């Protein structure tokens, strides 16, 4: 069975906010894990030029990935200018072709900024296409499949109209919190830049708050939530719930044993 997962997201640190806990759990189960970003995070600074911040942020992303033995990739598009067009889609399909994922994490189709929405479209299109023999010049891995595709929460769990997104899948992350926090903390440059730009010095705390919010849905201290893509040709069984539905570190619900 193909046990390769790919988080294909817009910016360095998006995976660490949105799905790193699940990636940690997949690694614990022996999966190969890849984290790809569309950009090197070249606008994520108030002080550095685009080249220096790109070098800093890709190094931070690679370090975070290395904490769980994952591989980091960057499509080398530019912050704010991620688009769904033929050249970018070709790069995405080629990346998927080389990785041959059976499980893909993408941004929510509707999110707070367009880079995320464009990256979501790229992930959807590339996941559908990469196994088609003529879709890419790279050799086709025999394990290529149309993967399980999960959309991560939009930032703050709300769509651009402010409505909370209703997840199909909520996975307990209580036992993964420390490692997920360590991964996010690798993005030291962003803790500082968000403090400067948003007046928010809670880079880590905001992640923990959101995970606690999602955890309430399943009676645990922390969780990650997803919406599964179940369109034509995609697998419709909820693989994540099948793998991790047994809550670990779950607070016993009143009146029911939890062993
Ligand atoms: Zn982002």
Coordinates of C-alpha atoms and ligand atoms in Angstrom, one line a residue:
X1 CA 0.0 0.0 0.0
X2 CA 1.2 3.5 -0.9
X3 CA 1.9 5.2 2.5
X4 CA 3.2 8.6 1.2
X5 CA 1.6 11.8 2.4
X6 CA 2.1 15.3 1.0
X7 CA 1.0 18.6 2.5
X8 CA 0.9 21.1 -0.4
X9 CA 0.3 24.6 1.0
X10 CA 1.1 28.1 0.1
X11 CA 3.7 29.4 2.6
X12 CA 6.4 28.2 5.0
X13 CA 4.7 27.6 8.4
X14 CA 1.2 26.9 7.0
X15 CA 1.7 23.2 7.4
X16 CA 2.9 23.7 11.0
X17 CA -0.2 25.7 11.8
X18 CA -2.8 23.5 10.0
X19 CA -1.8 19.9 9.7
X20 CA 1.6 19.2 11.4
X21 CA -0.1 17.2 14.1
X22 CA -1.6 14.8 11.6
X23 CA 1.7 14.6 9.8
X24 CA 3.4 13.6 13.1
X25 CA 0.8 10.9 13.6
X26 CA 1.4 9.6 10.0
X27 CA 5.1 9.4 10.7
X28 CA 4.4 7.5 13.9
X29 CA 2.5 5.0 11.7
X30 CA 5.5 4.7 9.3
X31 CA 4.3 6.9 6.5
X32 CA 6.6 9.0 4.4
X33 CA 5.8 12.6 4.7
X34 CA 6.5 15.6 2.4
X35 CA 5.8 19.2 3.1
X36 CA 5.7 21.5 0.0
X37 CA 5.1 25.3 -0.1
X38 CA 4.3 27.3 -3.2
X39 CA 6.5 30.2 -2.1
X40 CA 9.6 30.6 0.0
X41 CA 7.8 33.2 2.1
X42 CA 9.5 36.2 0.5
X43 CA 7.0 38.8 1.8
X44 CA 7.1 37.6 5.4
X45 CA 9.3 40.4 6.7
X46 CA 9.4 44.0 7.6
X47 CA 13.2 44.4 7.4
X48 CA 14.9 41.8 5.1
X49 CA 15.1 41.8 1.3
X50 CA 13.2 39.1 -0.5
X51 CA 16.3 37.0 -1.1
X52 CA 17.5 36.9 2.5
X53 CA 14.0 36.3 4.0
X54 CA 13.5 33.5 1.4
X55 CA 16.7 31.8 2.5
X56 CA 15.8 32.2 6.1
X57 CA 12.3 30.9 5.8
X58 CA 13.1 27.9 3.6
X59 CA 15.8 26.9 6.1
X60 CA 13.2 27.2 8.9
X61 CA 10.7 25.1 7.0
X62 CA 13.3 22.5 6.2
X63 CA 14.3 22.4 9.9
X64 CA 10.7 22.0 11.0
X65 CA 10.2 19.1 8.5
X66 CA 13.4 17.4 9.7
X67 CA 12.1 17.2 13.2
X68 CA 9.7 14.5 12.0
X69 CA 11.9 13.1 9.3
X70 CA 9.8 14.7 6.6
X71 CA 11.1 16.2 3.3
X72 CA 10.6 19.9 2.5
X73 CA 10.0 21.1 -1.1
X74 CA 9.4 24.6 -2.5
X75 CA 7.7 25.5 -5.8
X76 CA 9.5 28.9 -5.7
X77 CA 6.5 31.0 -6.6
X78 CA 6.1 34.4 -5.0
X79 CA 4.1 35.5 -2.0
X80 CA 0.9 37.3 -3.0
X81 CA 1.3 36.2 -6.6
X82 CA 0.5 32.5 -6.4
X83 CA -1.8 31.9 -9.3
X84 CA -3.6 29.0 -10.9
X85 CA -2.1 29.0 -14.4
X86 CA -0.5 26.5 -16.7
X87 CA 3.2 27.1 -15.7
X88 CA 2.4 26.8 -12.0
X89 CA 0.2 23.8 -12.4
X90 CA 2.9 22.1 -14.4
X91 CA 5.3 22.6 -11.6
X92 CA 2.8 21.3 -9.1
X93 CA 2.0 18.2 -11.2
X94 CA 5.7 17.4 -11.7
X95 CA 6.2 17.7 -7.9
X96 CA 3.3 15.4 -7.2
X97 CA 4.6 13.0 -9.9
X98 CA 7.9 12.7 -8.1
X99 CA 6.4 12.2 -4.7
X100 CA 3.4 10.0 -5.8
X101 CA 1.3 10.8 -2.7
X102 CA -1.7 8.6 -1.6
X103 CA -2.8 11.3 0.9
X104 CA -2.8 15.0 0.3
X105 CA -3.4 18.0 2.5
X106 CA -4.5 21.3 0.9
X107 CA -5.7 24.7 1.9
X108 CA -9.4 25.3 2.3
X109 CA -11.0 26.3 -1.0
X110 CA -12.1 29.5 0.6
X111 CA -9.6 31.2 2.9
X112 CA -8.4 34.5 4.2
X113 CA -6.0 35.2 1.3
X114 CA -5.8 34.3 -2.3
X115 CA -2.4 32.5 -2.2
X116 CA -4.2 29.9 -0.1
X117 CA -7.1 29.6 -2.5
X118 CA -4.8 29.3 -5.5
X119 CA -2.7 26.7 -3.7
X120 CA -5.8 24.8 -2.9
X121 CA -6.8 24.7 -6.6
X122 CA -3.3 23.6 -7.6
X123 CA -3.4 20.8 -5.0
X124 CA -6.8 19.7 -6.2
X125 CA -5.8 19.7 -9.9
X126 CA -2.4 18.1 -9.3
X127 CA -3.8 15.3 -7.1
X128 CA -6.3 14.4 -9.8
X129 CA -3.8 14.5 -12.6
X130 CA -0.4 13.4 -11.5
X131 CA -0.9 9.7 -12.1
X132 CA -2.1 10.1 -15.7
X133 CA 0.8 8.7 -17.8
X134 CA 1.0 11.7 -20.1
X135 CA 0.5 14.4 -17.5
X136 CA 4.2 14.8 -16.7
X137 CA 7.6 14.0 -18.2
X138 CA 8.8 12.5 -14.9
X139 CA 8.7 8.7 -14.6
X140 CA 5.4 7.4 -13.2
X141 CA 5.6 5.6 -9.9
X142 CA 3.6 2.4 -10.0
X143 CA 2.0 3.4 -6.7
X144 CA 0.5 6.5 -8.2
X145 CA -3.2 6.9 -7.3
X146 CA -5.8 9.6 -7.0
X147 CA -5.1 10.4 -3.4
X148 CA -7.3 11.0 -0.4
X149 CA -7.6 14.8 -0.4
X150 CA -8.2 16.7 2.8
X151 CA -8.7 20.5 3.0
X152 CA -7.2 21.9 6.2
X153 CA -9.1 24.5 8.2
X154 CA -9.0 28.0 6.9
X155 CA -7.1 30.4 9.2
X156 CA -9.2 30.8 12.4
X157 CA -11.5 28.1 11.0
X158 CA -13.7 30.7 9.2
X159 CA -14.4 31.4 5.6
X160 CA -14.0 34.9 4.1
X161 CA -17.5 35.7 5.1
X162 CA -16.7 34.9 8.7
X163 CA -18.7 31.6 8.8
X164 CA -17.2 28.7 10.7
X165 CA -16.2 25.8 8.5
X166 CA -17.9 22.5 9.4
X167 CA -15.3 19.8 9.3
X168 CA -15.9 16.2 8.1
X169 CA -13.0 14.9 10.1
X170 CA -11.6 15.9 13.5
X171 CA -8.4 14.1 14.7
X172 CA -7.1 14.2 18.3
X173 CA -3.7 15.8 18.6
X174 CA -3.3 15.9 22.4
X175 CA -0.2 13.7 22.3
X176 CA 1.3 15.5 19.4
X177 CA 1.1 19.1 20.8
X178 CA 4.6 19.3 22.0
X179 CA 6.2 18.2 18.8
X180 CA 3.8 20.3 16.7
X181 CA 4.8 23.3 18.8
X182 CA 8.4 22.6 18.3
X183 CA 7.9 22.5 14.6
X184 CA 6.1 25.8 14.5
X185 CA 8.8 27.3 16.7
X186 CA 11.3 26.6 14.0
X187 CA 9.8 29.6 12.2
X188 CA 11.5 32.1 14.4
X189 CA 11.5 34.9 11.8
X190 CA 7.7 34.8 11.7
X191 CA 7.1 35.1 15.4
X192 CA 9.0 38.4 15.1
X193 CA 7.4 39.7 11.9
X194 CA 3.8 38.9 12.9
X195 CA 4.5 40.8 16.1
X196 CA 5.6 43.8 14.1
X197 CA 2.9 43.7 11.4
X198 CA -0.2 42.5 13.3
X199 CA 0.8 43.6 16.7
X200 CA 0.4 39.9 17.6
X201 CA 3.0 38.3 19.8
X202 CA 1.1 35.1 20.0
X203 CA 2.4 33.0 17.1
X204 CA 2.3 29.8 19.1
X205 CA -0.6 30.6 21.3
X206 CA -2.9 31.3 18.4
X207 CA -2.2 27.8 17.0
X208 CA -2.9 26.3 20.4
X209 CA -6.1 28.2 20.8
X210 CA -7.4 27.0 17.5
X211 CA -6.5 23.4 18.3
X212 CA -8.2 23.6 21.7
X213 CA -11.3 25.0 19.9
X214 CA -11.4 22.0 17.5
X215 CA -10.6 19.6 20.4
X216 CA -13.9 20.6 22.0
X217 CA -15.8 18.9 19.2
X218 CA -14.4 15.5 20.1
X219 CA -13.9 16.0 23.9
X220 CA -10.1 16.3 23.7
X221 CA -7.7 19.1 24.6
X222 CA -6.4 19.6 21.1
X223 CA -7.4 18.5 17.6
X224 CA -6.9 19.3 13.9
X225 CA -10.0 19.5 11.6
X226 CA -10.4 18.8 7.9
X227 CA -12.9 18.7 5.2
X228 CA -12.5 15.7 2.9
X229 CA -12.8 16.2 -0.8
X230 CA -15.3 13.5 -2.0
X231 CA -15.8 14.4 -5.6
X232 CA -15.9 12.0 -8.5
X233 CA -12.9 9.7 -8.7
X234 CA -11.5 10.6 -5.3
X235 CA -11.5 8.0 -2.6
X236 CA -14.5 8.7 -0.3
X237 CA -13.7 6.6 2.8
X238 CA -12.4 8.8 5.6
X239 CA -8.9 7.5 5.8
X240 CA -7.8 9.8 8.6
X241 CA -10.6 8.7 10.9
X242 CA -9.9 5.1 10.0
X243 CA -6.3 5.6 11.0
X244 CA -6.7 7.8 14.0
X245 CA -10.3 7.8 15.0
X246 CA -9.5 6.1 18.2
X247 CA -8.9 9.1 20.4
X248 CA -5.6 9.0 22.3
X249 CA -5.2 11.2 25.4
X250 CA -9.0 11.7 25.3
X251 CA -10.7 12.9 28.4
X252 CA -13.3 10.3 29.3
X253 CA -16.8 11.5 28.3
X254 CA -19.1 11.4 31.3
X255 CA -20.7 8.0 31.8
X256 CA -18.5 6.2 29.2
X257 CA -15.3 4.3 29.7
X258 CA -12.3 5.3 27.6
X259 CA -9.6 2.7 27.6
Ligands
LIG1 ZN1 -0.1 31.0 4.3

